C-alpha positions as a Markdown table, in Angstrom:
| # | Residue | x | y | z |
|---|---|---|---|---|
| 1 | Met | -7.5 | 70.2 | -15.5 |
| 2 | Arg | -9.5 | 66.6 | -14.8 |
| 3 | Lys | -12.7 | 66.1 | -16.7 |
| 4 | Asp | -14.8 | 63.8 | -14.4 |
| 5 | Cys | -17.6 | 63.9 | -17.1 |
| 6 | Gln | -18.0 | 65.8 | -20.0 |
| 7 | Pro | -21.3 | 67.9 | -20.3 |
| 8 | Pro | -23.6 | 66.3 | -22.4 |
| 9 | Ala | -23.5 | 67.5 | -26.2 |
| 10 | Ser | -26.2 | 69.4 | -27.8 |
| 11 | Gly | -29.4 | 67.3 | -28.3 |
| 12 | Ala | -28.3 | 64.6 | -26.2 |
| 13 | Thr | -31.1 | 63.0 | -23.9 |
| 14 | Val | -31.4 | 64.0 | -19.9 |
| 15 | Ser | -31.4 | 60.6 | -19.3 |
| 16 | Lys | -27.3 | 60.2 | -20.0 |
| 17 | Leu | -26.5 | 62.5 | -17.1 |
| 18 | Pro | -27.3 | 60.4 | -14.1 |
| 19 | Ala | -25.6 | 57.6 | -16.0 |
| 20 | Cys | -22.2 | 59.7 | -16.0 |
| 21 | Phe | -22.4 | 59.8 | -11.9 |
| 22 | Glu | -23.5 | 56.4 | -11.5 |
| 23 | Thr | -21.0 | 54.5 | -13.8 |
| 24 | Lys | -17.9 | 55.4 | -11.5 |
| 25 | Pro | -19.4 | 54.3 | -8.2 |
| 26 | Leu | -20.4 | 51.2 | -9.9 |
| 27 | Val | -17.0 | 50.2 | -11.1 |
| 28 | Ala | -15.6 | 51.4 | -8.0 |
| 29 | Thr | -17.9 | 48.6 | -6.2 |
| 30 | Leu | -16.9 | 46.0 | -8.5 |
| 31 | Leu | -13.2 | 46.7 | -8.2 |
| 32 | Ala | -13.4 | 46.4 | -4.4 |
| 33 | Leu | -15.9 | 43.1 | -4.6 |
| 34 | Thr | -12.7 | 41.8 | -7.0 |
| 35 | Leu | -10.2 | 42.9 | -4.6 |
| 36 | Val | -11.8 | 41.0 | -1.5 |
| 37 | Met | -12.3 | 38.0 | -3.6 |
| 38 | Leu | -8.5 | 38.4 | -4.6 |
| 39 | Leu | -7.5 | 38.6 | -0.9 |
| 40 | Trp | -9.5 | 35.7 | 0.3 |
| 41 | Asn | -8.2 | 33.6 | -2.4 |
| 42 | Leu | -4.6 | 34.8 | -1.8 |
| 43 | Pro | -2.4 | 31.9 | -0.6 |
| 44 | Pro | -0.7 | 32.7 | 2.6 |
| 45 | Tyr | 2.5 | 32.5 | 0.7 |
| 46 | Tyr | 2.0 | 35.8 | -1.1 |
| 47 | Gln | 0.2 | 37.3 | 1.9 |
| 48 | Asn | 3.3 | 37.3 | 4.0 |
| 49 | Leu | 4.9 | 39.4 | 1.4 |
| 50 | Leu | 2.3 | 42.3 | 1.9 |
| 51 | Ser | 1.8 | 42.2 | 5.4 |
| 52 | Thr | 3.7 | 41.1 | 9.0 |
| 53 | Thr | 2.1 | 37.9 | 10.0 |
| 54 | Thr | 0.0 | 37.8 | 13.3 |
| 55 | Arg | -0.6 | 35.0 | 15.4 |
| 56 | Pro | -4.7 | 34.4 | 16.2 |
| 57 | Ser | -5.6 | 36.2 | 19.4 |
| 58 | Cys | -6.7 | 33.9 | 22.3 |
| 59 | Ser | -9.6 | 36.2 | 23.0 |
| 60 | Ala | -11.5 | 35.3 | 20.2 |
| 61 | Pro | -13.6 | 32.3 | 20.5 |
| 62 | Glu | -12.4 | 29.5 | 18.4 |
| 63 | Ala | -12.9 | 25.8 | 18.1 |
| 64 | Thr | -10.5 | 22.5 | 18.4 |
| 65 | Val | -10.0 | 19.8 | 16.0 |
| 66 | Ser | -9.6 | 16.1 | 16.4 |
| 67 | Leu | -7.9 | 13.8 | 13.9 |
| 68 | Ser | -7.7 | 10.5 | 14.1 |
| 69 | Asn | -6.2 | 7.8 | 11.4 |
| 70 | Thr | -7.3 | 9.2 | 8.0 |
| 71 | Ser | -7.3 | 7.2 | 4.8 |
| 72 | Ser | -7.9 | 10.1 | 2.6 |
| 73 | Ser | -5.8 | 10.8 | -0.8 |
| 74 | Phe | -4.0 | 13.4 | 1.4 |
| 75 | Thr | -2.1 | 10.6 | 3.4 |
| 76 | Arg | -1.3 | 8.9 | 0.1 |
| 77 | Thr | 0.4 | 11.8 | -1.9 |
| 78 | Ser | 4.1 | 13.0 | -1.7 |
| 79 | Leu | 2.7 | 16.0 | 0.0 |
| 80 | Ser | 1.8 | 14.4 | 3.0 |
| 81 | Asp | 1.9 | 10.9 | 4.1 |
| 82 | Gln | 0.9 | 11.1 | 7.3 |
| 83 | Lys | -1.1 | 8.4 | 9.1 |
| 84 | Trp | -0.6 | 8.8 | 12.8 |
| 85 | Val | -2.3 | 11.7 | 14.1 |
| 86 | His | -3.6 | 12.6 | 17.6 |
| 87 | Thr | -7.5 | 12.9 | 19.0 |
| 88 | Glu | -7.7 | 16.2 | 20.3 |
| 89 | Glu | -8.9 | 16.8 | 24.0 |
| 90 | Gly | -8.6 | 20.7 | 23.9 |
| 91 | Arg | -11.2 | 23.2 | 22.4 |
| 92 | Pro | -9.6 | 26.8 | 21.2 |
| 93 | Pro | -7.7 | 27.1 | 19.2 |
| 94 | Leu | -7.7 | 24.7 | 16.3 |
| 95 | Pro | -4.8 | 22.8 | 15.5 |
| 96 | Trp | -4.1 | 20.1 | 13.3 |
| 97 | Leu | -1.1 | 17.5 | 12.9 |
| 98 | Ala | 0.6 | 15.9 | 10.3 |
| 99 | Trp | 3.6 | 14.3 | 8.7 |
| 100 | Pro | 4.4 | 16.3 | 5.3 |
| 101 | Arg | 7.4 | 15.4 | 3.4 |
| 102 | Ser | 10.2 | 17.4 | 4.1 |
| 103 | Pro | 10.9 | 18.4 | 0.4 |
| 104 | Phe | 7.6 | 19.6 | -0.2 |
| 105 | Thr | 6.9 | 21.5 | 3.2 |
| 106 | Cys | 10.6 | 23.0 | 3.7 |
| 107 | Ser | 11.7 | 23.6 | 0.1 |
| 108 | Gly | 8.0 | 23.9 | -1.5 |
| 109 | Val | 5.1 | 26.6 | -0.8 |
| 110 | Pro | 2.2 | 24.4 | 0.9 |
| 111 | Trp | -0.6 | 26.3 | 2.3 |
| 112 | Tyr | -3.9 | 25.4 | 3.9 |
| 113 | Lys | -7.6 | 27.0 | 4.1 |
| 114 | Cys | -10.4 | 25.5 | 7.0 |
| 115 | Glu | -13.9 | 25.1 | 6.8 |
| 116 | Trp | -16.2 | 24.1 | 9.3 |
| 117 | Ile | -19.5 | 22.4 | 7.8 |
| 118 | Ser | -22.1 | 22.6 | 10.5 |
| 119 | Asn | -24.8 | 20.1 | 10.7 |
| 120 | Asn | -27.4 | 23.0 | 10.7 |
| 121 | Gly | -26.3 | 23.8 | 7.1 |
| 122 | Ser | -24.1 | 26.6 | 7.8 |
| 123 | Ser | -20.6 | 26.6 | 7.0 |
| 124 | Ile | -17.5 | 29.2 | 8.1 |
| 125 | Arg | -13.8 | 29.6 | 6.7 |
| 126 | Ala | -10.7 | 30.2 | 8.2 |
| 127 | Lys | -7.1 | 30.6 | 6.6 |
| 128 | Gly | -4.6 | 27.6 | 8.1 |
| 129 | Tyr | -1.6 | 29.4 | 9.9 |
| 130 | Lys | 1.1 | 26.9 | 9.5 |
| 131 | Met | 4.1 | 26.2 | 12.2 |
| 132 | Leu | 7.0 | 23.9 | 11.4 |
| 133 | Pro | 8.1 | 23.5 | 15.0 |
| 134 | Asp | 11.2 | 21.3 | 14.0 |
| 135 | Trp | 13.6 | 23.9 | 12.8 |
| 136 | Gly | 14.5 | 22.1 | 9.9 |
| 137 | Tyr | 15.8 | 18.7 | 12.0 |
| 138 | Gly | 13.4 | 16.8 | 9.7 |
| 139 | Arg | 14.4 | 14.2 | 7.7 |
| 140 | Val | 12.3 | 12.5 | 5.1 |
| 141 | Tyr | 9.3 | 13.6 | 7.2 |
| 142 | Thr | 8.7 | 16.5 | 9.0 |
| 143 | Val | 6.2 | 18.1 | 11.1 |
| 144 | Val | 3.5 | 20.6 | 10.5 |
| 145 | Val | 1.0 | 22.0 | 12.7 |
| 146 | Val | -1.9 | 23.7 | 11.3 |
| 147 | Asn | -3.7 | 26.1 | 13.2 |
| 148 | Cys | -7.4 | 27.0 | 12.0 |
| 149 | Ser | -8.6 | 30.3 | 14.4 |
| 150 | Phe | -12.2 | 31.3 | 13.5 |
| 151 | Pro | -13.9 | 34.6 | 14.5 |
| 152 | Val | -16.6 | 32.8 | 16.5 |
| 153 | Asn | -16.8 | 29.2 | 17.8 |
| 154 | Pro | -18.1 | 27.1 | 14.9 |
| 155 | Asn | -19.8 | 24.8 | 17.0 |
| 156 | Arg | -21.5 | 27.1 | 19.4 |
| 157 | Asp | -24.9 | 25.7 | 18.7 |
| 158 | Asn | -23.6 | 22.4 | 19.4 |
| 159 | Ala | -25.2 | 21.3 | 16.5 |
| 160 | Gly | -21.9 | 19.3 | 15.4 |
| 161 | Gly | -20.3 | 19.3 | 12.0 |
| 162 | Arg | -17.1 | 18.6 | 10.3 |
| 163 | Leu | -14.1 | 20.5 | 9.8 |
| 164 | Met | -12.5 | 20.7 | 6.1 |
| 165 | Leu | -8.9 | 21.1 | 5.5 |
| 166 | Asn | -7.9 | 21.8 | 2.2 |
| 167 | Ala | -4.1 | 21.2 | 1.8 |
| 168 | Tyr | -2.6 | 23.1 | -1.4 |
| 169 | Tyr | 0.5 | 22.0 | -2.8 |
| 170 | Asp | 2.0 | 25.4 | -4.0 |
| 171 | Glu | 0.5 | 29.0 | -4.9 |
| 172 | Ser | -2.1 | 27.7 | -7.6 |
| 173 | Gln | -5.1 | 26.8 | -6.1 |
| 174 | Arg | -6.0 | 24.2 | -8.6 |
| 175 | Lys | -4.1 | 21.5 | -7.2 |
| 176 | Tyr | -4.8 | 20.5 | -3.6 |
| 177 | Glu | -6.2 | 17.8 | -1.3 |
| 178 | Lys | -9.1 | 17.8 | 0.9 |
| 179 | Leu | -9.3 | 15.9 | 4.1 |
| 180 | Thr | -12.1 | 15.6 | 6.8 |
| 181 | Ala | -10.2 | 16.8 | 9.8 |
| 182 | Leu | -13.0 | 16.4 | 12.1 |
| 183 | Glu | -16.4 | 15.2 | 12.6 |
| 184 | Glu | -18.1 | 16.3 | 15.8 |
| 185 | Leu | -21.5 | 14.7 | 17.3 |
| 186 | Pro | -24.3 | 17.0 | 18.3 |
| 187 | Gly | -24.6 | 17.7 | 21.8 |
| 188 | Ser | -20.9 | 16.6 | 22.2 |
| 189 | Tyr | -19.2 | 20.1 | 23.0 |
| 190 | Asn | -18.7 | 20.9 | 26.6 |
| 191 | Glu | -17.6 | 24.7 | 27.2 |
| 192 | Ser | -16.8 | 24.0 | 30.6 |
| 193 | Lys | -13.9 | 22.0 | 29.9 |
| 194 | Phe | -12.1 | 24.9 | 28.4 |
| 195 | His | -12.2 | 27.2 | 31.7 |
| 196 | Pro | -10.7 | 26.5 | 35.1 |
| 197 | Pro | -10.9 | 24.7 | 37.2 |
| 198 | Tyr | -9.3 | 22.1 | 35.0 |
| 199 | Gln | -9.2 | 18.4 | 34.9 |
| 200 | Tyr | -6.1 | 17.8 | 36.7 |
| 201 | Asp | -4.2 | 18.5 | 39.7 |
| 202 | Ser | -1.7 | 16.4 | 38.2 |
| 203 | His | -1.4 | 13.8 | 35.5 |
| 204 | Phe | 1.4 | 11.9 | 33.6 |
| 205 | Val | 1.8 | 11.2 | 30.2 |
| 206 | Phe | 4.4 | 8.4 | 29.1 |
| 207 | His | 5.0 | 8.0 | 25.5 |
| 208 | Asp | 5.8 | 4.4 | 24.5 |
| 209 | Ala | 8.0 | 4.2 | 21.6 |
| 210 | Gly | 9.3 | 0.8 | 22.4 |
| 211 | Gly | 10.9 | 1.3 | 25.9 |
| 212 | Val | 7.8 | 0.2 | 28.3 |
| 213 | Ser | 8.6 | -3.6 | 29.0 |
| 214 | Pro | 6.2 | -5.9 | 31.0 |
| 215 | Glu | 7.8 | -5.0 | 33.9 |
| 216 | Val | 7.9 | -1.1 | 33.3 |
| 217 | Arg | 3.9 | -1.6 | 32.4 |
| 218 | Ala | 3.3 | -3.5 | 35.8 |
| 219 | Ala | 5.0 | -0.6 | 37.6 |
| 220 | Leu | 3.1 | 1.9 | 35.9 |
| 221 | Asp | -0.3 | 0.1 | 35.9 |
| 222 | Pro | -1.6 | 1.1 | 39.2 |
| 223 | Trp | -1.3 | 4.9 | 38.3 |
| 224 | Val | -3.2 | 4.3 | 35.0 |
| 225 | Arg | -6.1 | 2.8 | 36.8 |
| 226 | Ala | -6.1 | 5.2 | 39.5 |
| 227 | Gly | -6.7 | 7.8 | 36.4 |
| 228 | Arg | -3.1 | 9.5 | 37.4 |
| 229 | Ala | -1.0 | 8.6 | 34.3 |
| 230 | Thr | -1.7 | 7.5 | 30.7 |
| 231 | Ile | 0.4 | 5.3 | 28.5 |
| 232 | Gln | 0.2 | 6.3 | 25.0 |
| 233 | Asp | 1.3 | 3.8 | 22.4 |
| 234 | Ile | 3.4 | 5.6 | 19.6 |
| 235 | Arg | 5.3 | 2.6 | 18.4 |
| 236 | Gly | 3.6 | 3.0 | 14.9 |
| 237 | Gln | 6.2 | 6.1 | 14.6 |
| 238 | Ala | 9.0 | 4.0 | 13.6 |
| 239 | Glu | 7.5 | 3.5 | 10.1 |
| 240 | Phe | 8.4 | 7.4 | 9.4 |
| 241 | Asp | 11.6 | 8.6 | 9.2 |
| 242 | Gly | 11.4 | 11.6 | 11.1 |
| 243 | Tyr | 14.0 | 13.1 | 13.5 |
| 244 | Tyr | 14.9 | 11.3 | 16.8 |
| 245 | Tyr | 11.8 | 9.1 | 17.2 |
| 246 | Asn | 9.5 | 11.9 | 15.7 |
| 247 | Gln | 10.1 | 13.8 | 18.9 |
| 248 | Phe | 8.3 | 16.8 | 17.5 |
| 249 | Leu | 4.9 | 15.3 | 16.5 |
| 250 | Val | 5.2 | 13.5 | 20.0 |
| 251 | Val | 5.4 | 16.9 | 22.2 |
| 252 | Asn | 2.8 | 18.6 | 19.7 |
| 253 | Asp | 0.4 | 15.9 | 20.2 |
| 254 | Cys | 0.7 | 15.9 | 24.0 |
| 255 | Leu | 0.4 | 19.8 | 24.0 |
| 256 | His | -2.9 | 20.1 | 22.0 |
| 257 | Arg | -4.5 | 16.8 | 23.6 |
| 258 | Tyr | -4.1 | 18.2 | 27.1 |
| 259 | Arg | -4.3 | 21.8 | 26.1 |
| 260 | Tyr | -6.9 | 22.6 | 28.9 |
| 261 | Ser | -6.3 | 19.8 | 31.5 |
| 262 | Ala | -4.1 | 21.7 | 33.6 |
| 263 | Asn | -2.2 | 25.3 | 34.4 |
| 264 | Trp | 1.2 | 24.1 | 33.3 |
| 265 | Thr | 2.7 | 21.1 | 31.2 |
| 266 | Phe | 5.9 | 19.9 | 31.9 |
| 267 | Tyr | 8.1 | 18.4 | 29.4 |
| 268 | Phe | 11.0 | 15.9 | 30.1 |
| 269 | Asp | 12.3 | 12.7 | 29.1 |
| 270 | Phe | 15.1 | 10.1 | 29.7 |
| 271 | Thr | 17.9 | 12.5 | 27.7 |
| 272 | Ile | 17.6 | 15.5 | 30.0 |
| 273 | Glu | 21.1 | 16.6 | 31.5 |
| 274 | Gln | 20.5 | 19.3 | 33.5 |
| 275 | Asn | 21.5 | 17.4 | 36.6 |
| 276 | Pro | 23.1 | 14.4 | 35.4 |
| 277 | Met | 23.2 | 11.7 | 38.1 |
| 278 | Ser | 25.3 | 8.5 | 38.3 |
| 279 | Ser | 23.1 | 5.3 | 37.6 |
| 280 | Ala | 25.8 | 3.2 | 39.5 |
| 281 | Leu | 27.7 | 4.8 | 42.4 |
| 282 | Cys | 26.5 | 4.1 | 45.8 |
| 283 | Phe | 27.6 | 4.5 | 49.3 |
| 284 | Asn | 29.5 | 1.4 | 50.7 |
| 285 | Asp | 27.2 | 1.2 | 53.6 |
| 286 | Ser | 25.8 | -1.9 | 54.9 |
| 287 | Thr | 23.3 | -0.4 | 57.0 |
| 288 | Gln | 21.4 | 0.6 | 53.8 |
| 289 | Asp | 18.9 | -2.1 | 52.0 |
| 290 | Tyr | 19.7 | -1.0 | 48.5 |
| 291 | Pro | 17.1 | -3.7 | 46.7 |
| 292 | Arg | 14.3 | -2.5 | 48.3 |
| 293 | Gln | 15.2 | 1.5 | 47.8 |
| 294 | Trp | 14.1 | 3.5 | 45.2 |
| 295 | Gly | 16.7 | 4.9 | 42.6 |
| 296 | Phe | 16.8 | 8.4 | 43.7 |
| 297 | Glu | 17.4 | 7.0 | 47.5 |
| 298 | Lys | 20.7 | 5.5 | 46.7 |
| 299 | Leu | 22.0 | 7.1 | 43.6 |
| 300 | Leu | 23.2 | 10.0 | 45.2 |
| 301 | Phe | 26.5 | 11.2 | 42.9 |
| 302 | Arg | 26.0 | 14.1 | 40.3 |
| 303 | Glu | 28.4 | 14.8 | 37.7 |
| 304 | Ser | 29.4 | 18.2 | 38.2 |
| 305 | Arg | 31.4 | 19.4 | 35.1 |
| 306 | Ser | 30.3 | 23.3 | 34.7 |
| 307 | Gly | 30.9 | 25.5 | 31.8 |
| 308 | Ile | 29.1 | 23.1 | 29.2 |
| 309 | Arg | 25.7 | 23.3 | 27.6 |
| 310 | Arg | 23.2 | 21.2 | 29.2 |
| 311 | Asp | 20.2 | 19.6 | 27.3 |
| 312 | Arg | 16.8 | 20.9 | 28.9 |
| 313 | Lys | 13.4 | 20.6 | 28.8 |
| 314 | Tyr | 11.0 | 23.0 | 29.7 |
| 315 | Ala | 7.3 | 24.0 | 31.6 |
| 316 | Ile | 4.7 | 25.8 | 29.2 |
| 317 | Gln | 1.2 | 27.1 | 29.9 |
| 318 | Ala | -0.1 | 25.1 | 26.8 |
| 319 | Arg | -3.4 | 27.5 | 26.1 |
| 320 | Asn | -0.6 | 30.1 | 25.4 |
| 321 | Ala | 1.1 | 27.9 | 22.7 |
| 322 | Tyr | -0.1 | 27.2 | 19.0 |
| 323 | Ala | 2.9 | 24.7 | 18.6 |
| 324 | Thr | 6.0 | 23.6 | 20.8 |
| 325 | Gly | 9.4 | 22.1 | 20.1 |
| 326 | Val | 11.8 | 19.4 | 22.2 |
| 327 | His | 13.5 | 22.2 | 24.2 |
| 328 | Met | 11.5 | 25.0 | 23.8 |
| 329 | Ser | 8.6 | 27.1 | 22.0 |
| 330 | Glu | 8.8 | 30.1 | 19.7 |
| 331 | Asn | 4.8 | 30.2 | 18.9 |
| 332 | Val | 3.6 | 31.3 | 22.1 |
| 333 | Ile | 1.7 | 34.3 | 23.4 |
| 334 | Gly | 3.0 | 36.2 | 26.3 |
| 335 | Lys | 6.0 | 36.5 | 28.0 |
| 336 | Thr | 8.8 | 33.6 | 28.2 |
| 337 | Leu | 11.4 | 32.8 | 30.7 |
| 338 | His | 14.7 | 31.1 | 29.2 |
| 339 | Gln | 17.4 | 31.3 | 32.2 |
| 340 | Thr | 15.3 | 28.9 | 34.2 |
| 341 | Glu | 18.4 | 27.5 | 36.1 |
| 342 | Thr | 17.1 | 29.0 | 39.2 |
| 343 | Lys | 13.4 | 28.2 | 38.9 |
| 344 | Ile | 13.5 | 24.5 | 38.1 |
| 345 | Arg | 16.0 | 21.9 | 37.9 |
| 346 | Tyr | 15.6 | 18.1 | 36.4 |
| 347 | Tyr | 17.6 | 15.3 | 37.9 |
| 348 | His | 18.6 | 12.8 | 35.5 |
| 349 | Tyr | 19.3 | 9.2 | 36.2 |
| 350 | His | 20.8 | 8.4 | 32.4 |
| 351 | Asn | 20.9 | 4.8 | 31.7 |
| 352 | Ser | 19.2 | 3.6 | 34.9 |
| 353 | Ile | 16.1 | 2.0 | 33.1 |
| 354 | Gln | 18.4 | -0.2 | 31.1 |
| 355 | Val | 19.8 | -1.8 | 34.2 |
| 356 | Leu | 17.8 | -5.1 | 34.6 |
| 357 | Gly | 19.3 | -5.9 | 38.0 |
| 358 | Glu | 20.6 | -4.1 | 41.0 |
| 359 | Leu | 21.7 | -0.2 | 40.2 |
| 360 | Cys | 24.6 | -0.2 | 42.8 |
| 361 | Arg | 27.3 | -1.5 | 41.2 |
| 362 | Glu | 30.2 | 0.9 | 42.2 |
| 363 | Phe | 30.6 | 1.5 | 45.9 |
| 364 | Leu | 32.2 | 4.3 | 47.4 |
| 365 | Pro | 33.5 | 5.2 | 51.3 |
| 366 | Leu | 31.8 | 7.6 | 53.2 |
| 367 | Ser | 34.3 | 9.9 | 53.0 |
| 368 | Ala | 33.3 | 10.6 | 49.2 |
| 369 | Lys | 30.3 | 12.8 | 50.6 |
| 370 | Asn | 33.1 | 15.7 | 50.9 |
| 371 | Asn | 35.5 | 14.9 | 48.3 |
| 372 | Val | 35.0 | 14.7 | 44.4 |
| 373 | Thr | 35.0 | 11.1 | 42.8 |
| 374 | Trp | 36.3 | 10.5 | 39.7 |
| 375 | Tyr | 34.5 | 7.7 | 37.9 |
| 376 | Asn | 35.0 | 7.1 | 33.9 |
| 377 | Lys | 37.1 | 10.4 | 33.8 |
| 378 | Leu | 34.0 | 12.3 | 35.0 |
| 379 | Pro | 33.9 | 14.3 | 38.3 |
| 380 | Tyr | 31.0 | 13.5 | 41.0 |
| 381 | Val | 30.0 | 15.1 | 44.0 |
| 382 | Phe | 27.4 | 14.1 | 46.8 |
| 383 | Asp | 23.8 | 15.3 | 46.1 |
| 384 | Asp | 20.9 | 14.1 | 48.3 |
| 385 | Asn | 18.2 | 16.4 | 47.4 |
| 386 | Met | 16.3 | 14.1 | 45.6 |
| 387 | Lys | 16.6 | 11.5 | 48.7 |
| 388 | Lys | 15.2 | 14.1 | 51.0 |
| 389 | Leu | 12.3 | 13.9 | 49.3 |
| 390 | Ala | 11.8 | 10.3 | 49.5 |
| 391 | Ser | 9.2 | 10.2 | 52.7 |
| 392 | Thr | 7.1 | 13.0 | 51.0 |
| 393 | Ile | 6.6 | 11.0 | 47.8 |
| 394 | Lys | 6.1 | 7.8 | 49.1 |
| 395 | Glu | 3.3 | 9.2 | 51.0 |
| 396 | Phe | 1.9 | 10.9 | 47.7 |
| 397 | Glu | 2.1 | 7.4 | 46.2 |
| 398 | Arg | 0.3 | 5.7 | 49.1 |
| 399 | Asn | -2.5 | 8.2 | 49.2 |
| 400 | Thr | -2.8 | 7.9 | 45.6 |
| 401 | Ile | -2.7 | 4.5 | 44.8 |
| 402 | Gly | -2.0 | 2.5 | 48.2 |
| 403 | Asn | 0.4 | -0.1 | 49.3 |
| 404 | Val | 1.0 | -1.7 | 45.8 |
| 405 | Gln | 3.7 | -4.5 | 45.9 |
| 406 | Val | 5.0 | -4.9 | 42.3 |
| 407 | Tyr | 8.0 | -7.1 | 42.8 |
| 408 | Ser | 8.9 | -9.5 | 46.0 |
């Protein structure tokens, strides 16, 4: 029989009786407080062993981080030599991008804490949720996206403040780097930016890793001046040995930079091969003025092999994604569709941008429209779906930037 409290011995003072009943609640309270503090300071590495990981809810008011080039000690350590990151335009949630060295990120157990320090003297903390969107493709440098979701908007009074990020090397809390990830000025927060209607009907973002020549820039400049295109200089990424021009960092920069600018974000580049088009084959037709035609008006032959895997890009509702990849995203909220062949197709004119002169270099008879043509040991068939859109696209260009003559 368990004895919660021994009866007082003869001669004991009455004052000891309530002490017996008060001691246990006091001990329980102290244990509870200790447990709460332990859980708060427990690294996510161990938390994942205790419970399943849950992504932050979109419905909770959150915040957004902007991070420009930083010179803190974090960038000079072996944990993360990140120097080039983005300036955020979206609000919730709160992402942070960096280039940690692969051995520490993939083999170690780094973890993160976030704290918003308001200019009004208050502060609020949140755990950092780490995502590695490159699936192990990283080389010397990999990519990490850290999401900090606060229970309330930390700058809801628009007083401004700083977002501080603690990056820990391992399970221990003793060794870490402290960064100022964002400094927000008083009155700079604009809630309306993060709700429909969004900023753009359409906007094109080109990431220049070295391929935007003066001629390409001359063609794009009218669109930039009209506010319909942005050219982002990322040539500095070449200093870091990451996977294939650091694509994973680039796509996540784009995701969070334009998160609340449109309903959909479409990813594509010059390696997509869903509908691979020849960049050399044209009809031998003297009635056509090929030098004055756009590429997709005269390049009408599609490589027609079947049963092979084609690289793909995708469309995503950026506000429902915490991180993204080159060909898909696993860090999303809600449903996803992967069998997209009947929904969207990309036409890819491989190597056409590298041709300095006229694209049409191999001419086929008009009869090739109804036959399979073999060129460089690959089969090609006639496909004029893009050519049919030429008049609509040119009208859109005239309405957007006017009649611009780049070359004579």
